[in-house]
Coordinates of C-alpha atoms in Angstrom, one line a residue:
X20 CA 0.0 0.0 0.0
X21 CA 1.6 3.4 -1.0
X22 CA 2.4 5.6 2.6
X23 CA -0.3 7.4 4.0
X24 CA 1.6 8.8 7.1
X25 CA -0.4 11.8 7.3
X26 CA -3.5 9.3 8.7
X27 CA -1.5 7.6 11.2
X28 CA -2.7 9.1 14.5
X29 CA -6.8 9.2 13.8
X30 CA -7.5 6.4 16.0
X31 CA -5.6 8.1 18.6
X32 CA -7.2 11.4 18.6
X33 CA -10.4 9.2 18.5
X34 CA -9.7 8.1 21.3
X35 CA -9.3 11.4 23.4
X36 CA -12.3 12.1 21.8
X37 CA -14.3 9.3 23.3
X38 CA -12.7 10.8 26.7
X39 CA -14.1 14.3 26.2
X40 CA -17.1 13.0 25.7
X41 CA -17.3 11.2 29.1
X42 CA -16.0 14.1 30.6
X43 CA -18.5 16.4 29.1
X44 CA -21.2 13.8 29.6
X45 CA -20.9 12.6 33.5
X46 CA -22.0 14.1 36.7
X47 CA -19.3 12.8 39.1
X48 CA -15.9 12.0 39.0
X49 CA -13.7 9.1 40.5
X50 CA -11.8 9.8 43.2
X51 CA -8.0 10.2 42.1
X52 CA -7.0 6.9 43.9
X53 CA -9.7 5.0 42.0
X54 CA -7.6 6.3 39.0
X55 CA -4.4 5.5 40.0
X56 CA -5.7 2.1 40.4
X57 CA -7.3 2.0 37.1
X58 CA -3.8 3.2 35.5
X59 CA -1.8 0.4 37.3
X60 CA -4.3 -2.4 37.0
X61 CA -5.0 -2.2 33.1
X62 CA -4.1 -5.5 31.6
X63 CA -1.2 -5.8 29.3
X64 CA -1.5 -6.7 26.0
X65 CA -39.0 -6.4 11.3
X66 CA -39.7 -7.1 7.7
X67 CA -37.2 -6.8 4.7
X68 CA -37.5 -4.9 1.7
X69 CA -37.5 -5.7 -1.6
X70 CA -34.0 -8.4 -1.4
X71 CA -30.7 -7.6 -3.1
X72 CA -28.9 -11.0 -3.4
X73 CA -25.5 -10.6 -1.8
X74 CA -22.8 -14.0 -1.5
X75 CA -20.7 -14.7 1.0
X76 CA -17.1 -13.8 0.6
X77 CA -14.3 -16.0 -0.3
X78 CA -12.1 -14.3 2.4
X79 CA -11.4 -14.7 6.5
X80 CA -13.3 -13.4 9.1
X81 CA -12.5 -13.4 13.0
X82 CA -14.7 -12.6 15.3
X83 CA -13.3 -11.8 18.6
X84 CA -15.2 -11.7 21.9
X85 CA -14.9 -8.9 23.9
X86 CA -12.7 -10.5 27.2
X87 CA -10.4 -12.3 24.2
X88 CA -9.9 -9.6 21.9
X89 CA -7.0 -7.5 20.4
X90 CA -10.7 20.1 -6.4
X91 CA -11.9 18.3 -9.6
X92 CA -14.2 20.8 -12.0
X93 CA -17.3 22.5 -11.3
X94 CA -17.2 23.4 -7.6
X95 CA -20.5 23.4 -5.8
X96 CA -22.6 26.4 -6.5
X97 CA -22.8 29.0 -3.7
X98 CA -26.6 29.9 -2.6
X99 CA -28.4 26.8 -3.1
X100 CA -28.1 25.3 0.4
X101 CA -30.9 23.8 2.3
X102 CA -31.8 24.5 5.6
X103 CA -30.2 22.0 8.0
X104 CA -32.8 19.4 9.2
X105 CA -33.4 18.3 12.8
X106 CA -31.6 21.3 14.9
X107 CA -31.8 21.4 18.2
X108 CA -33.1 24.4 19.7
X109 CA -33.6 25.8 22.9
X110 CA -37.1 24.4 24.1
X111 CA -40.3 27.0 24.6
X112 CA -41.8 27.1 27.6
X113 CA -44.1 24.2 29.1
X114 CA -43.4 21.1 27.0
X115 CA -43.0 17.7 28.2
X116 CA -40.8 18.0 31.2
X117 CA -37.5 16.0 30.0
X118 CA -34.7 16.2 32.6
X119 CA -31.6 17.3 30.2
X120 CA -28.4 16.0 31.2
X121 CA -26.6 18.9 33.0
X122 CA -23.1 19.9 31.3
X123 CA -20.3 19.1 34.2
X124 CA -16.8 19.7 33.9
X125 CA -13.9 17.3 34.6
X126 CA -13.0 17.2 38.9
X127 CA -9.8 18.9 39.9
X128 CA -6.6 17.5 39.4
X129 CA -8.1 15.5 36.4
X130 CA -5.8 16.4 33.1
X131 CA -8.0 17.3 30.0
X132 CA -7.6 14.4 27.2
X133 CA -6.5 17.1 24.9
X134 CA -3.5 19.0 26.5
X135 CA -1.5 15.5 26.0
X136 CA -1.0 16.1 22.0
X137 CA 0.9 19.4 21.2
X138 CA 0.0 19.3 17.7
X139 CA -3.6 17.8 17.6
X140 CA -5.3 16.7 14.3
X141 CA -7.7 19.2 12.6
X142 CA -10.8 19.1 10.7
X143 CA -13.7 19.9 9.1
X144 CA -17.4 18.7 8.8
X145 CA -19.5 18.8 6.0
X146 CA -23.3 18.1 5.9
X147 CA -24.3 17.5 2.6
X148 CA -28.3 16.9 3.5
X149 CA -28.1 20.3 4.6
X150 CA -26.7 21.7 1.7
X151 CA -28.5 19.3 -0.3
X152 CA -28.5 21.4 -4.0
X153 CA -24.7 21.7 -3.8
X154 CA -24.2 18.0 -3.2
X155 CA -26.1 17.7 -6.5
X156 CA -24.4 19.7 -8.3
X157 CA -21.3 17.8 -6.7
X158 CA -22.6 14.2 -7.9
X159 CA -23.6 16.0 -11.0
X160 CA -20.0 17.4 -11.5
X161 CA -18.4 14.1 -10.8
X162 CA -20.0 12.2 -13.2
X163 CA -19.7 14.1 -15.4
X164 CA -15.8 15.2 -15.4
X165 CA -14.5 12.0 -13.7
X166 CA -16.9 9.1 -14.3
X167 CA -14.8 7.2 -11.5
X168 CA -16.7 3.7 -11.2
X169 CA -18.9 3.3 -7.8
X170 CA -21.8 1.6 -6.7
X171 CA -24.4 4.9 -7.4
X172 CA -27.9 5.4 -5.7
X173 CA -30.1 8.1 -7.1
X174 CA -30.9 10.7 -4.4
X175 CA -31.7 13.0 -6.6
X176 CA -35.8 13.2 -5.2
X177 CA -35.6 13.3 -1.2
X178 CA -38.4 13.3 1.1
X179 CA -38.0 13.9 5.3
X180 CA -40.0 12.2 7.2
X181 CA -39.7 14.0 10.6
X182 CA -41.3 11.8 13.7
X183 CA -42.1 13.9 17.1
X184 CA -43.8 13.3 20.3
X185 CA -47.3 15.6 20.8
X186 CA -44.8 17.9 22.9
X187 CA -42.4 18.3 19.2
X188 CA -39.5 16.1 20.6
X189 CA -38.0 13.6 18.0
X190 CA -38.8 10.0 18.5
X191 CA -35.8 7.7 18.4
X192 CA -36.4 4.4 17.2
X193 CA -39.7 4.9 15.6
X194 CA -40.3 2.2 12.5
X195 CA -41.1 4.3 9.1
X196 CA -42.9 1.4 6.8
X197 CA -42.8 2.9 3.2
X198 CA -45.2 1.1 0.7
X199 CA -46.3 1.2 -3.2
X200 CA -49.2 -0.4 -3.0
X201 CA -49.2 -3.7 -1.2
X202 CA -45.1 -4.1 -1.6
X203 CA -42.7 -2.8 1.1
X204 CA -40.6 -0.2 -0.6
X205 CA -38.4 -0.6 2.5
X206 CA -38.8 0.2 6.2
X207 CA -36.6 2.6 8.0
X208 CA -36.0 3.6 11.8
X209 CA -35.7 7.6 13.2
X210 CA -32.0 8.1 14.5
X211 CA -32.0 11.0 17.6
X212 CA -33.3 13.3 15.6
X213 CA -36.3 11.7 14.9
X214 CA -35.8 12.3 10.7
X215 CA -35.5 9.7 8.0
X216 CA -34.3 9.9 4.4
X217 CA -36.4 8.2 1.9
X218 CA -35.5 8.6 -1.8
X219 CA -37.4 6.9 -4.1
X220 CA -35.0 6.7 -7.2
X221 CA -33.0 4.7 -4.7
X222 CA -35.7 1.3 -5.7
X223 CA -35.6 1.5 -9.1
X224 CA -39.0 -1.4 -9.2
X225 CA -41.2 1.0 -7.4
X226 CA -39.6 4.5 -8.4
X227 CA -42.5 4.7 -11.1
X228 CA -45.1 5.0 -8.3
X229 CA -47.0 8.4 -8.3
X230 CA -47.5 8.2 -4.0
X231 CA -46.6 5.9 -1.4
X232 CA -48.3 4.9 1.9
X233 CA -46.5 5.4 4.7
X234 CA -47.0 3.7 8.3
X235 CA -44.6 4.9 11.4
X236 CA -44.9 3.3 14.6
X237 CA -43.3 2.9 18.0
X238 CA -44.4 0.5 20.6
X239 CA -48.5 0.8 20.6
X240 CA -48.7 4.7 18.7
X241 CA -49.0 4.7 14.9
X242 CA -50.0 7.0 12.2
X243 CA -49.8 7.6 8.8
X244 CA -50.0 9.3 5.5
X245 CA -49.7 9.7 2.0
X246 CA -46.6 10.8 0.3
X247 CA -46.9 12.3 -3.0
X248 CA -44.5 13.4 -4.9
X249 CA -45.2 17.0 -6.3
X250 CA -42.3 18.2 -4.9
X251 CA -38.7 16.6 -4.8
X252 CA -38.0 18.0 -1.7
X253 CA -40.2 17.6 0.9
X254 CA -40.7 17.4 4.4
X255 CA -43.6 15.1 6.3
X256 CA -44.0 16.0 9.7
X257 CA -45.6 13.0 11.7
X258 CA -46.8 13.1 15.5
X259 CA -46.7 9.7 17.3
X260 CA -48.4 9.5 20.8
X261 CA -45.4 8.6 22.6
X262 CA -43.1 9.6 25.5
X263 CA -40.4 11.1 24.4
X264 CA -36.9 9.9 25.5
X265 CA -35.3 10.0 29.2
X266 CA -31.8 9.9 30.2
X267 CA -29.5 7.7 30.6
X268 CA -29.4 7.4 26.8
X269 CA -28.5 4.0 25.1
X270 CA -25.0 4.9 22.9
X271 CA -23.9 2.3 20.2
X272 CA -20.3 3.6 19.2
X273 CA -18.7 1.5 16.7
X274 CA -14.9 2.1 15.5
X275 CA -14.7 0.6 11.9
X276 CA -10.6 1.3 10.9
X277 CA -8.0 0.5 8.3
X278 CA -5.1 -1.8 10.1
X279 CA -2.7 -2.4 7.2
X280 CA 0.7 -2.1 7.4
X281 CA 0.8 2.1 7.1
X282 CA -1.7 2.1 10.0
X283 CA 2.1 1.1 12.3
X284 CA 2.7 4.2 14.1
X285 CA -1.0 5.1 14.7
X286 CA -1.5 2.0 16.7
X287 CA 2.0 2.6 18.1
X288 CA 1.0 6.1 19.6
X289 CA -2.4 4.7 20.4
X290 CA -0.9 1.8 22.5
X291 CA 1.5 5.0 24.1
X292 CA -1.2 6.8 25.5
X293 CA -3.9 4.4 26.0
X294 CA -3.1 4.2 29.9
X295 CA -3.9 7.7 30.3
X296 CA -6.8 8.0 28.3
X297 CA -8.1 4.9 30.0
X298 CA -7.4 6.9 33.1
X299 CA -9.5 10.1 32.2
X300 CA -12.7 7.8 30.7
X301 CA -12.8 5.9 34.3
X302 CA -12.5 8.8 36.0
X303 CA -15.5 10.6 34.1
X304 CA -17.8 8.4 34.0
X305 CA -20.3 8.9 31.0
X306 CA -24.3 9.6 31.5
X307 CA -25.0 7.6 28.6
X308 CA -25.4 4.2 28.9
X309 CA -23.0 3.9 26.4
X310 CA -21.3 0.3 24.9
X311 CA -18.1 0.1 22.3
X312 CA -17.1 -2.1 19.4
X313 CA -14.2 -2.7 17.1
X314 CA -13.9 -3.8 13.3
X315 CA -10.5 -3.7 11.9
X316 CA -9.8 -4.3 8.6
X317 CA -7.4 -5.8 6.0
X318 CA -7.3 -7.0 2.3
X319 CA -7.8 -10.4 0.6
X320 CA -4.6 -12.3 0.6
X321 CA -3.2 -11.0 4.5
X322 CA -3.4 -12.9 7.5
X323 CA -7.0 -11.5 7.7
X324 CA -9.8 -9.7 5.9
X325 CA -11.7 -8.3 9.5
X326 CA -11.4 -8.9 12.7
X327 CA -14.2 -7.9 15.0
X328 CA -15.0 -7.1 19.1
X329 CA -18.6 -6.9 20.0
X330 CA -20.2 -4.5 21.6
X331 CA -19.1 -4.1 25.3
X332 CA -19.9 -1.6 28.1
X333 CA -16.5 -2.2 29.8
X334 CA -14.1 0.1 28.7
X335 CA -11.3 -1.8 29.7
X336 CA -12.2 -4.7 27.3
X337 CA -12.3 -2.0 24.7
X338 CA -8.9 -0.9 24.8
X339 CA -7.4 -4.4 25.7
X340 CA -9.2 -4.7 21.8
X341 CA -7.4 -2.1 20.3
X342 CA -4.1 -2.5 22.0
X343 CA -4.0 -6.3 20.3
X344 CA -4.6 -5.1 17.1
X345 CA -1.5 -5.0 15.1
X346 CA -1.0 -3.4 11.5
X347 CA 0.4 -5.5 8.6
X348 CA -0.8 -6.4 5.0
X349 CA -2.1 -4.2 2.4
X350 CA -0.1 -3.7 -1.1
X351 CA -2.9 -1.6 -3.2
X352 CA -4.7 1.5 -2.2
X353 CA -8.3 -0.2 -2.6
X354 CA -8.8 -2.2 0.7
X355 CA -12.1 -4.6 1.9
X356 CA -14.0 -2.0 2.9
X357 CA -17.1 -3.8 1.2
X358 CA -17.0 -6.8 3.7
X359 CA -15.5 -4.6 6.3
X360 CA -18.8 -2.5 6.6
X361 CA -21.2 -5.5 6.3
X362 CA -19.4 -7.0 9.3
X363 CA -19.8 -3.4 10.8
X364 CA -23.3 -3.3 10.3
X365 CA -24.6 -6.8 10.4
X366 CA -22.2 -9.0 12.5
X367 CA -22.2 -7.6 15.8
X368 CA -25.0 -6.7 18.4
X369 CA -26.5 -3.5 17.6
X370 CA -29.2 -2.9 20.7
X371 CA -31.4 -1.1 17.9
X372 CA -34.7 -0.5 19.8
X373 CA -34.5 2.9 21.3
X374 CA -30.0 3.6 20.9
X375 CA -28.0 6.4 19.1
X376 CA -26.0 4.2 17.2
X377 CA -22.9 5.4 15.3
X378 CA -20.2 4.2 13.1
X379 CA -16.8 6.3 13.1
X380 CA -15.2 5.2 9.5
X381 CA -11.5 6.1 9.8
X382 CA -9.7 5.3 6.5
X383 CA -8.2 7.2 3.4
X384 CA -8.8 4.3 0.7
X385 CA -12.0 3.3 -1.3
X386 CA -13.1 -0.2 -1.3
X387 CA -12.3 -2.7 -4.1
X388 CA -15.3 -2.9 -6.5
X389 CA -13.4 -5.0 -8.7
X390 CA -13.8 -8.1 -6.4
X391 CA -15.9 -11.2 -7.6
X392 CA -18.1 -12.6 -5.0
X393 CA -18.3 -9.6 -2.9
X394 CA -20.4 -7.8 -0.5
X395 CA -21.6 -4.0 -1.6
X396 CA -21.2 -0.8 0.4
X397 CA -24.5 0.8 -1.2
X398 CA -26.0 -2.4 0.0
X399 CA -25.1 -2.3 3.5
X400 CA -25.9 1.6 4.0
X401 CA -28.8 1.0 2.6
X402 CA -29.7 -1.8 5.9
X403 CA -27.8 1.0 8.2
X404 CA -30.9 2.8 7.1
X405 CA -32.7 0.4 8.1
X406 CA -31.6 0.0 11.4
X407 CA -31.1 3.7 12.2
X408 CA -27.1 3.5 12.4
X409 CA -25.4 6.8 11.1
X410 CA -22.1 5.9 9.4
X411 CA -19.6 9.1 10.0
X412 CA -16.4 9.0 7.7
X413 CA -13.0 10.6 9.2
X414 CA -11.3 10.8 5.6
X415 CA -7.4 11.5 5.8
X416 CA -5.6 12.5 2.3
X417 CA -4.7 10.0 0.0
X418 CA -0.7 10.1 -0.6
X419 CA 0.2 8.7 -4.2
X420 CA -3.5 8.6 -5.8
X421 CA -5.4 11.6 -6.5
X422 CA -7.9 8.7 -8.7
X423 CA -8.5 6.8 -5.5
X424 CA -8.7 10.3 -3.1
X425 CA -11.7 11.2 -5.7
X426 CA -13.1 7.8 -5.6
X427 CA -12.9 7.5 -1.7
X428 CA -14.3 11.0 -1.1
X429 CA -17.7 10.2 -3.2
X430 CA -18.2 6.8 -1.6
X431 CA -17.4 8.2 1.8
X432 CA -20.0 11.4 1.1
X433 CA -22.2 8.7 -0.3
X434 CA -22.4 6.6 3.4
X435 CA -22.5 9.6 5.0
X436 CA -25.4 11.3 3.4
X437 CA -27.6 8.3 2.8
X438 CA -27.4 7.6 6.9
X439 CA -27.5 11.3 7.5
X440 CA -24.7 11.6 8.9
X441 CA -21.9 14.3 8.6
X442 CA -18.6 13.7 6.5
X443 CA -15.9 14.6 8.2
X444 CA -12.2 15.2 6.8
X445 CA -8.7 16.1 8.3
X446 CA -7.7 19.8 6.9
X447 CA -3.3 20.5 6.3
X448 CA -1.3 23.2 6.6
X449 CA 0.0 22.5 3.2
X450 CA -3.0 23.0 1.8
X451 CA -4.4 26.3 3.3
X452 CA -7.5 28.2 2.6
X453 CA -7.4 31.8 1.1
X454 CA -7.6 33.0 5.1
X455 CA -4.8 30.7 5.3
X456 CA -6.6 28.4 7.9
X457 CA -5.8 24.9 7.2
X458 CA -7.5 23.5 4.5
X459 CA -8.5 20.3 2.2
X460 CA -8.1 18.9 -0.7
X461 CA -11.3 17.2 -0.8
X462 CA -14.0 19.1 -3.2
X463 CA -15.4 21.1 -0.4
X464 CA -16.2 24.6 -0.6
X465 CA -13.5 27.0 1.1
X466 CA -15.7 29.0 3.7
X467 CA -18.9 26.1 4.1
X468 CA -16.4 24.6 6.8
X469 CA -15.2 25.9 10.1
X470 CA -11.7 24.0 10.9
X471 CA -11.3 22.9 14.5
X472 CA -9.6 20.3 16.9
X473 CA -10.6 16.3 15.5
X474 CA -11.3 15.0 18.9
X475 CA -13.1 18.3 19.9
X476 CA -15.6 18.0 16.5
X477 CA -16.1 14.3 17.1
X478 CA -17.2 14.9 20.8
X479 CA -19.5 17.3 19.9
X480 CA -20.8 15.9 17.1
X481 CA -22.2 12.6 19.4
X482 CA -22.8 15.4 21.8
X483 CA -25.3 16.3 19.6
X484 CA -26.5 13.7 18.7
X485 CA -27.4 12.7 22.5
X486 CA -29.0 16.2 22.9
X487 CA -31.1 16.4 19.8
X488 CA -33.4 14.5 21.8
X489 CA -34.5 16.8 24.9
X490 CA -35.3 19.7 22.5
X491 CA -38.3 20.3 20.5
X492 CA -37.9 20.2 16.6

């Protein structure tokens, strides 16, 4: 695999990450004996819709329990944005009494996650449901100029479904049942902020219908409509008669990473410092009920394809995961992200039913599409849908292939916006932005982005996520 150095120490700032969110998070610390200990006690190293037919992979796959484991042309337009959906705002007055978690800060003598790095990694976000026309024009633009091959789903027509409680607070894990007639176009679940994405160009047998039914329920409450499709942008606000969501909050957080042979020194520095972040996660505990899980991943031909930790609530087991895992492989830039993300999304234990559930996607390198007998990535974003997961790519630049950088950066947007998620990418000095700001090389707009600390955007993009749901829509 050509060197990608510049993507080494993702994980890490991960990581810290993870630790500001407990810290922002928690109501009470651990006293600093209980940390000390911590420090010197961490061991040593429903229905389906219509069905795509997918066969099982020639390659390896480990599962690993938890105690066992280790600026191409036409830039988008300026002006045509969309308003960003889902928001949270400050609630009005009365409502349905939800106790919000209470911001606390770290205890004394407890040092922040971030002050350990002295040159931290920054980045930028980019929403592209929110600016929905200039990610259009961006598809548009790369087909046309570049004409790269990927796995393409039509989103051109979108439709927001928007679930709230009678008091206007999203509904998290509410079923959306979407169907022409008597066939299930496909059925959907409401992330924390209570909106779905359904695009009916996506289902190519049914994208002739002229309206579709659509059912939403959660528990007992139901209700439904009819979407037409006058307008190819629309927004369906639905009401269910449901409570709305009470802290602690169930937290899915999967880390789905590259571990090929340039991925050395980021597990290096991440095995370096994992005693202290360990440290400052124990000694914050986190408000949400919150559980971790691990899929690393290779290529065909290396001593393994993925390797996977399920879900655990112990922290501990966590890390004792990631400090195992050890880089090696690779030889092309394409890697298995195809079977990597299906393991992501359908070979661990997802709680589902009422959980913010996330996937942190930190690689540089598109997925081989020129593999027989694979699994597909539109395939498996498709059931993340499904299940309400939001997939979040952490893109780092591409040394050696500006083809594959182009390649990786749709596919990435494509996960990303389909799940409604953000895309996030690392920003270089090298590359600055006319305020001379760090900036990309990825085909976002200079001045749509603000650049800011990576662990500092990821915790407060779950942070969020997590609040979305005590505020009224």
């Amino acid at each position: 695999m050509n060197s990608r150095f510049r993507s080494r120490p993702i994980v890490m700032v991960l990581l810290v990450g993870l630790a500001l969110l407990a810290a922002s998070c928690r109501a009470s610390a651990v006293p600093a004996a209980d940390v000390q200990e911590e420090v010197l006690n961490l061991p040593e190293a429903q229905p389906e819709a219509g069905e795509r037919v997918e066969v099982l992979p020639q390659a390896p796959m480990e599962i690993v329990p938890p105690a066992e484991a280790e600026s191409f042309a036409g830039e988008a337009r300026a002006g045509d944005s969309a308003g960003p959906v889902g928001e949270a705002a400050p609630p009005a007055g009365g409502g349905e009494g939800i106790a919000v978690p209470p911001s606390t800060q770290a205890a004394p003598g407890n040092l922040p996650p971030d002050t350990l790095f002295q040159s931290p990694l920054q980045a930028g976000r980019r929403d592209d449901n929110a600016n929905f026309s200039e990610y259009l024009q961006y598809r548009l633009d790369f087909r046309n100029f570049l004409g790269l091959p990927v796995h393409d789903v039509d989103i051109s027509e979108r439709h927001m479904i928007r679930v709230t409680t009678a008091g206007g607070r999203p509904v998290l894990g509410a079923q959306v049942f979407i169907y022409d007639g008597q066939t299930l176009v496909t059925a959907l679940r409401t992330p924390a902020t209570g909106v779905v994405y359904f695009f009916p160009l996506a289902y190519p047998a049914v994208s002739g219908a002229q309206s579709y039914t659509v059912t939403v329920t959660k528990g007992p409450a139901s209700a439904g409509f009819t979407l037409t499709r006058g307008n190819r942008d629309a927004v369906w606000p639905v009401t269910l008669d449901t409570a709305p969501a009470q802290p602690p909050v169930q937290l899915d957080v999967l880390f789905l990473l590259d571990a090929t042979g340039s991925m050395s020194d980021e597990i290096d520095q991440l095995k370096d410092n994992i005693l202290s972040i360990s440290a400052q996660i124990r000694a914050l505990p986190s408000r949400p009920d919150v559980r971790f899980a691990l899929v690393s991943y290779r290529d065909r031909g290396d001593e393994y394809v993925t390797r996977t930790t399920d879900f655990t609530a112990d922290i501990q087991q966590f890390q004792r995961a990631l400090m195992n895992v050890q880089a090696g492989g690779g030889g092309d830039d394409p890697e298995s992200l195809n079977e990597a993300l299906h393991q992501a999304v359908q070979g661990v234990s997802w709680r589902v039913d009422n959980t913010v559930s996330l996937i942190f996607l930190v690689a540089d390198a598109p997925p081989h599409l020129d593999y027989p007998q694979d699994f597909d990535y539109a395939v498996e974003m498709e059931r993340a849908a499904q299940l309400g997961i939001k997939i979040i790519p952490i893109a780092s630049r591409l040394d050696g292939g500006d083809y594959y950088q182009k390649q990786a950066e749709y596919i990435f947007r494509q996960l990303a916006q389909f799940t409604g998620a953000s895309f996030i990418f690392l920003t270089y000095a090298d590359t600055p932005q006319a305020s001379g700001t760090p900036g990309t090389e990825y085909n976002v707009p200079e001045g749509s982005y603000t650049v800011e600390d990576l662990d500092t955007l990821v915790v407060r993009l779950v942070e969020e996520e997590l609040s979305a749901l005590f505020y009224q829509q």
